[in-house]
Tab-separated table of C-alpha atoms in Angstrom:
chain	number	residue	atom	x	y	z
A	1	MET	CA	0.000	0.000	0.000
A	2	LYS	CA	2.847	2.375	0.873
A	3	LYS	CA	4.506	1.599	-2.457
A	4	PHE	CA	1.233	2.265	-4.276
A	5	PHE	CA	0.781	5.578	-2.461
A	6	ALA	CA	4.382	6.601	-3.192
A	7	LEU	CA	3.896	5.694	-6.865
A	8	PHE	CA	0.669	7.731	-6.911
A	9	LEU	CA	2.472	10.767	-5.473
A	10	LEU	CA	5.342	10.404	-7.946
A	11	THR	CA	2.919	10.126	-10.887
A	12	ALA	CA	0.960	13.162	-9.688
A	13	PHE	CA	4.189	15.119	-9.195
A	14	MET	CA	5.377	14.263	-12.720
A	15	ALA	CA	1.996	15.206	-14.209
A	16	VAL	CA	2.005	18.576	-12.468
A	17	ASN	CA	5.584	19.311	-13.484
A	18	ALA	CA	4.911	18.239	-17.086
A	19	GLN	CA	2.550	21.198	-17.433
A	20	GLU	CA	4.477	23.895	-19.233
A	21	THR	CA	4.680	27.557	-18.279
A	22	ALA	CA	5.141	30.162	-21.007
A	23	ASN	CA	6.258	33.767	-20.852
A	24	ARG	CA	3.735	35.796	-22.866
A	25	PHE	CA	4.906	39.082	-24.389
A	26	PHE	CA	2.197	41.487	-25.550
A	27	TYR	CA	2.912	43.571	-28.649
A	28	GLU	CA	0.600	46.300	-29.858
A	29	LEU	CA	0.652	46.246	-33.645
A	30	SER	CA	-0.225	49.442	-35.511
A	31	TYR	CA	-0.603	48.858	-39.242
A	32	LYS	CA	-2.027	50.257	-42.464
A	33	PRO	CA	-4.368	47.716	-44.075
A	34	ARG	CA	-4.146	49.630	-47.366
A	35	LYS	CA	-0.922	50.827	-48.965
A	36	ASP	CA	-0.457	54.633	-48.966
A	37	SER	CA	-3.540	54.972	-46.747
A	38	ALA	CA	-3.714	57.308	-43.771
A	39	LYS	CA	-5.904	54.831	-41.884
A	40	VAL	CA	-4.066	52.998	-39.111
A	41	GLU	CA	-5.537	50.058	-37.230
A	42	LYS	CA	-4.339	48.491	-33.991
A	43	VAL	CA	-4.449	44.951	-32.654
A	44	MET	CA	-2.760	43.131	-29.796
A	45	MET	CA	-0.399	40.347	-30.840
A	46	ILE	CA	1.375	37.915	-28.525
A	47	LEU	CA	4.701	36.119	-28.467
A	48	ASP	CA	4.522	33.035	-26.240
A	49	VAL	CA	7.994	31.871	-25.259
A	50	THR	CA	8.603	28.359	-23.944
A	51	LYS	CA	11.845	26.486	-23.320
A	52	ASP	CA	12.078	25.106	-26.865
A	53	LYS	CA	10.152	27.539	-29.074
A	54	SER	CA	8.116	30.724	-29.401
A	55	ILE	CA	4.709	31.227	-31.017
A	56	TYR	CA	3.574	34.557	-32.475
A	57	ARG	CA	-0.139	35.125	-33.191
A	58	ASP	CA	-3.128	37.418	-32.900
A	59	TYR	CA	-4.318	37.601	-29.275
A	60	THR	CA	-8.014	37.999	-30.178
A	61	MET	CA	-8.949	34.295	-30.280
A	62	VAL	CA	-6.682	33.382	-27.353
A	63	ALA	CA	-8.234	36.110	-25.178
A	64	GLN	CA	-11.788	34.795	-25.602
A	65	ASP	CA	-10.977	31.080	-25.629
A	66	SER	CA	-12.006	30.315	-22.035
A	67	ILE	CA	-15.344	32.109	-22.509
A	68	LEU	CA	-16.015	30.280	-25.771
A	69	LYS	CA	-15.156	26.970	-24.083
A	70	ILE	CA	-17.775	27.575	-21.389
A	71	GLN	CA	-20.414	28.644	-23.936
A	72	PHE	CA	-19.718	25.661	-26.181
A	73	GLU	CA	-19.835	23.144	-23.317
A	74	GLN	CA	-23.100	24.670	-22.039
A	75	MET	CA	-24.556	24.451	-25.527
A	76	MET	CA	-23.563	20.785	-25.873
A	77	LYS	CA	-24.897	19.955	-22.404
A	78	SER	CA	-28.261	21.655	-22.956
A	79	GLY	CA	-28.694	20.426	-26.535
A	80	VAL	CA	-29.839	23.919	-27.521
A	81	TYR	CA	-27.669	24.918	-30.483
A	82	LYS	CA	-26.819	28.521	-31.276
A	83	ASP	CA	-25.064	30.302	-34.103
A	84	PHE	CA	-21.585	30.116	-32.609
A	85	SER	CA	-20.099	32.498	-35.185
A	86	LYS	CA	-22.094	35.334	-33.599
A	87	MET	CA	-20.352	34.744	-30.266
A	88	VAL	CA	-16.842	35.076	-31.706
A	89	THR	CA	-14.843	38.279	-32.191
A	90	MET	CA	-12.819	37.698	-35.324
A	91	PRO	CA	-9.046	38.333	-35.285
A	92	LYS	CA	-7.285	40.702	-37.668
A	93	PHE	CA	-4.526	38.224	-38.541
A	94	SER	CA	-4.750	34.463	-38.987
A	95	GLU	CA	-1.090	33.414	-39.215
A	96	LYS	CA	1.097	31.805	-36.597
A	97	VAL	CA	4.868	32.106	-36.639
A	98	TYR	CA	6.923	29.507	-34.776
A	99	LYS	CA	10.596	29.917	-33.926
A	100	PHE	CA	12.278	26.723	-32.737
A	101	TYR	CA	15.167	27.119	-30.304
A	102	PRO	CA	18.125	27.101	-30.260
A	103	ASP	CA	18.596	27.230	-34.054
A	104	MET	CA	15.757	29.781	-34.537
A	105	LYS	CA	14.216	27.739	-37.329
A	106	ILE	CA	11.176	29.732	-38.482
A	107	GLN	CA	7.901	28.133	-39.527
A	108	TYR	CA	5.005	30.208	-40.907
A	109	VAL	CA	1.561	28.614	-40.583
A	110	GLU	CA	-1.958	29.356	-41.853
A	111	ARG	CA	-5.206	27.430	-41.353
A	112	ILE	CA	-7.267	26.447	-44.410
A	113	SER	CA	-10.025	23.936	-45.171
A	114	SER	CA	-9.717	20.550	-46.808
A	115	GLY	CA	-13.307	19.563	-47.381
A	116	PHE	CA	-15.016	20.019	-44.010
A	117	THR	CA	-11.748	19.615	-42.079
A	118	PRO	CA	-9.491	22.510	-40.990
A	119	VAL	CA	-5.857	21.937	-41.974
A	120	ASN	CA	-2.709	23.784	-40.893
A	121	ILE	CA	-0.281	24.341	-43.747
A	122	GLY	CA	3.084	26.020	-43.396
A	123	TYR	CA	6.564	26.540	-44.750
A	124	ASP	CA	10.022	26.772	-43.255
A	125	ASP	CA	11.521	30.237	-43.770
A	126	GLU	CA	15.273	29.979	-44.176
A	127	SER	CA	15.872	33.655	-45.013
A	128	LYS	CA	18.404	35.423	-42.782
A	129	MET	CA	18.200	38.823	-41.083
A	130	ASN	CA	21.431	40.771	-41.296
A	131	TRP	CA	21.263	43.418	-38.587
A	132	ASN	CA	23.352	46.586	-38.361
A	133	ILE	CA	23.568	47.478	-34.671
A	134	SER	CA	23.920	51.175	-33.857
A	135	ALA	CA	25.329	52.801	-30.736
A	136	GLU	CA	22.099	54.845	-30.444
A	137	LYS	CA	19.999	54.091	-27.376
A	138	ALA	CA	16.509	55.072	-26.228
A	139	LYS	CA	14.044	54.482	-23.409
A	140	ILE	CA	10.844	52.868	-24.748
A	141	GLY	CA	8.260	52.481	-22.024
A	142	SER	CA	10.164	50.957	-19.115
A	143	TYR	CA	12.767	49.317	-21.355
A	144	ASN	CA	16.313	50.505	-22.051
A	145	THR	CA	16.866	49.762	-25.718
A	146	GLN	CA	19.441	49.966	-28.498
A	147	LYS	CA	18.863	50.589	-32.202
A	148	ALA	CA	19.407	48.157	-35.080
A	149	THR	CA	18.388	48.171	-38.759
A	150	THR	CA	17.849	45.536	-41.432
A	151	GLU	CA	16.193	44.871	-44.789
A	152	PHE	CA	13.538	42.170	-44.833
A	153	GLY	CA	10.670	41.270	-47.145
A	154	GLY	CA	11.290	44.259	-49.391
A	155	ARG	CA	11.107	46.812	-46.572
A	156	GLN	CA	13.673	48.679	-44.472
A	157	TRP	CA	13.203	48.080	-40.739
A	158	VAL	CA	14.313	49.857	-37.572
A	159	ALA	CA	14.306	47.822	-34.370
A	160	TRP	CA	14.983	48.635	-30.737
A	161	PHE	CA	16.099	45.740	-28.561
A	162	ALA	CA	16.569	45.318	-24.805
A	163	ALA	CA	19.857	43.609	-23.945
A	164	ASP	CA	18.512	43.222	-20.380
A	165	ILE	CA	16.043	40.609	-21.696
A	166	PRO	CA	18.301	37.821	-23.014
A	167	LEU	CA	15.987	36.493	-25.732
A	168	GLN	CA	17.077	36.753	-29.351
A	169	ASP	CA	13.443	36.907	-30.391
A	170	GLY	CA	10.717	39.368	-31.328
A	171	PRO	CA	7.321	39.727	-33.008
A	172	TYR	CA	6.477	38.063	-36.336
A	173	LYS	CA	9.679	36.594	-37.899
A	174	PHE	CA	12.024	39.176	-36.375
A	175	HIS	CA	14.902	37.702	-34.372
A	176	GLY	CA	18.680	37.551	-34.098
A	177	LEU	CA	19.492	40.571	-31.934
A	178	PRO	CA	21.323	40.291	-28.568
A	179	GLY	CA	18.140	40.967	-26.605
A	180	LEU	CA	14.366	40.887	-27.007
A	181	ILE	CA	13.000	43.256	-29.656
A	182	VAL	CA	10.905	45.900	-27.890
A	183	LYS	CA	9.894	47.875	-30.969
A	184	VAL	CA	10.252	47.320	-34.708
A	185	GLU	CA	8.755	49.242	-37.614
A	186	ASP	CA	9.371	49.736	-41.321
A	187	ALA	CA	10.627	53.045	-42.730
A	188	GLU	CA	7.169	54.020	-44.069
A	189	LYS	CA	5.448	52.971	-40.810
A	190	ASN	CA	3.155	50.485	-42.534
A	191	TYR	CA	3.780	48.095	-39.636
A	192	SER	CA	4.920	48.957	-36.125
A	193	TRP	CA	5.097	46.577	-33.159
A	194	GLU	CA	5.728	47.817	-29.623
A	195	LEU	CA	6.080	45.687	-26.498
A	196	LYS	CA	3.482	46.625	-23.889
A	197	GLY	CA	4.151	44.062	-21.171
A	198	ASN	CA	4.456	40.407	-20.322
A	199	ARG	CA	3.190	37.789	-17.886
A	200	LYS	CA	3.630	34.134	-17.036
A	201	VAL	CA	1.072	31.676	-18.440
A	202	PRO	CA	0.870	28.508	-16.302
A	203	ASN	CA	-0.508	25.277	-17.814
A	204	PHE	CA	0.268	26.704	-21.236
A	205	SER	CA	-1.225	25.156	-24.375
A	206	GLU	CA	-0.154	26.339	-27.815
A	207	THR	CA	-3.554	25.454	-29.292
A	208	THR	CA	-6.825	27.002	-28.198
A	209	TYR	CA	-9.802	24.941	-27.063
A	210	MET	CA	-11.676	25.854	-30.243
A	211	GLU	CA	-8.793	24.594	-32.390
A	212	THR	CA	-8.652	21.364	-30.415
A	213	ILE	CA	-12.340	20.479	-30.881
A	214	ALA	CA	-12.435	21.436	-34.577
A	215	PRO	CA	-13.201	18.611	-37.061
A	216	GLY	CA	-10.131	16.490	-37.576
A	217	GLY	CA	-8.893	17.311	-34.069
A	218	ASN	CA	-5.301	17.736	-35.220
A	219	GLY	CA	-4.790	20.862	-33.105
A	220	GLY	CA	-1.402	22.290	-34.010
A	221	LYS	CA	-0.229	19.586	-36.446
A	222	VAL	CA	1.224	21.268	-39.552
A	223	GLN	CA	1.594	20.075	-43.139
A	224	VAL	CA	4.914	21.624	-44.164
A	225	VAL	CA	5.333	22.387	-47.886
A	226	SER	CA	7.696	24.529	-49.942
A	227	ARG	CA	7.094	28.267	-49.773
A	228	GLU	CA	6.168	28.316	-53.470
A	229	LYS	CA	3.510	25.638	-52.954
A	230	PHE	CA	2.286	27.373	-49.791
A	231	GLU	CA	1.845	30.729	-51.548
A	232	LYS	CA	-0.125	29.142	-54.398
A	233	THR	CA	-2.279	26.970	-52.116
A	234	PHE	CA	-3.083	29.848	-49.786
A	235	ALA	CA	-3.817	32.260	-52.659
A	236	ASP	CA	-6.233	29.707	-54.162
A	237	TYR	CA	-7.901	29.236	-50.787
A	238	LYS	CA	-8.422	32.965	-50.278
A	239	LYS	CA	-9.926	33.247	-53.756
A	240	ASP	CA	-12.359	30.353	-53.202
A	241	PRO	CA	-12.386	29.232	-49.526
A	242	PHE	CA	-14.980	26.485	-50.006
A	243	ALA	CA	-13.653	24.998	-53.259
A	244	SER	CA	-12.662	21.674	-51.656
A	245	MET	CA	-15.971	21.515	-49.763
A	246	ARG	CA	-18.308	22.302	-52.655
A	247	PRO	CA	-18.306	18.835	-54.304
A	248	MET	CA	-19.511	17.346	-50.998
A	249	LEU	CA	-22.477	19.696	-50.660
A	250	LYS	CA	-25.552	17.897	-51.975
A	251	PRO	CA	-28.800	19.859	-52.666
A	252	GLU	CA	-30.688	17.995	-49.931
A	253	MET	CA	-27.993	18.958	-47.422
A	254	LEU	CA	-27.979	22.631	-48.451
A	255	SER	CA	-31.740	22.900	-48.004
A	256	GLN	CA	-31.679	21.669	-44.401
A	257	LYS	CA	-31.967	24.128	-41.529
A	258	MET	CA	-28.927	24.926	-39.445
A	259	PRO	CA	-29.306	23.815	-35.795
A	260	GLY	CA	-30.411	26.783	-33.699
A	261	SER	CA	-31.092	28.957	-36.750
A	262	ASP	CA	-33.839	29.746	-39.260
A	263	ALA	CA	-31.282	29.851	-42.064
A	264	THR	CA	-30.525	26.845	-44.251
A	265	ILE	CA	-27.084	25.255	-44.434
A	266	GLY	CA	-26.727	26.702	-47.945
A	267	GLU	CA	-27.557	30.233	-46.778
A	268	THR	CA	-25.177	29.925	-43.815
A	269	LEU	CA	-22.330	28.710	-46.016
A	270	LYS	CA	-22.825	31.635	-48.414
A	271	GLN	CA	-22.682	34.023	-45.459
A	272	GLN	CA	-19.538	32.353	-44.103
A	273	GLU	CA	-17.872	32.387	-47.530
A	274	LYS	CA	-18.556	36.122	-47.801
A	275	MET	CA	-17.131	36.646	-44.296
A	276	VAL	CA	-13.938	34.692	-45.081
A	277	LYS	CA	-13.364	36.595	-48.336
A	278	GLU	CA	-13.916	39.922	-46.572
A	279	PHE	CA	-11.492	38.860	-43.832
A	280	TYR	CA	-8.662	38.180	-46.270
A	281	GLY	CA	-9.589	41.151	-48.456
A	282	ALA	CA	-9.422	43.584	-45.526
A	283	ASN	CA	-5.630	43.836	-45.738
A	284	SER	CA	-3.999	44.422	-49.135
A	285	ASN	CA	-0.741	45.682	-47.616
A	286	PRO	CA	1.293	42.603	-46.566
A	287	ILE	CA	4.212	42.713	-44.156
A	288	GLU	CA	6.479	41.153	-46.777
A	289	ILE	CA	6.086	42.782	-50.190
A	290	THR	CA	8.774	40.649	-51.829
A	291	LEU	CA	9.521	36.974	-51.391
A	292	PRO	CA	13.009	35.476	-51.106
A	293	LEU	CA	14.394	33.990	-54.295
A	294	ALA	CA	13.721	30.299	-54.658
A	295	LYS	CA	16.790	28.134	-54.192
A	296	PRO	CA	18.020	26.509	-57.424
A	297	LYS	CA	17.235	22.807	-57.674
A	298	LYS	CA	20.210	20.504	-57.359
């Protein structure tokens, strides 16, 4: 009995200690969704840093995940279905950027549909950032920072990093400076990230509850392809988000009512298709305006 109890304690201890804690850095992103436009929008982005990688993404879905989990579980328990899309605040950006330590291998990921199943596709970005570090220093918020410049994605960038925070990381794909990037913006101020704070996240999960319960249930699993194939696949998806689903949609299915709604499945899908196209069409001013040259085939 004593051995069993000791084994139980050891197992419980290991389970508790297996739960990962992340350091979450909050970056306010100011950006122009249209080139040469005076309109500037703002959104909070996060950089979650764990012992072996970091994950950059829009904070919008992460921030409401616990609330959506409660609402979804209540809906399933009661059997009274609601239009869940009306409960969700949509993010401004859909990508995730992973940086794997210690080599800082970068993986860019987007979520598309394959039939009725969400699929994560991504590419490994092997482009390098060659920084020129200046002696110029500045106080940004509560951080003592130093200036550095680089060219990336067809834009000239100015970054300010904090050597006091020994992480060679930053928002989006930016990395490689001797300290965490506190602020980075391009010369025309199309995109500007500024660190606003950070906190510890106990029991960290890199996938949200809503991603976990999605059809297919693959959570964060990524299909890695070449960048050329990724760009074509993603461009085709944005042009016609439901192309792979359409052959499966039979007339009798489209005429059925959606659970918890007066609209038919066909009407709901048309509305969702319009929403997805508007989402991707809302920003015609990408962060990277040029792509790296493809490597010659051996």
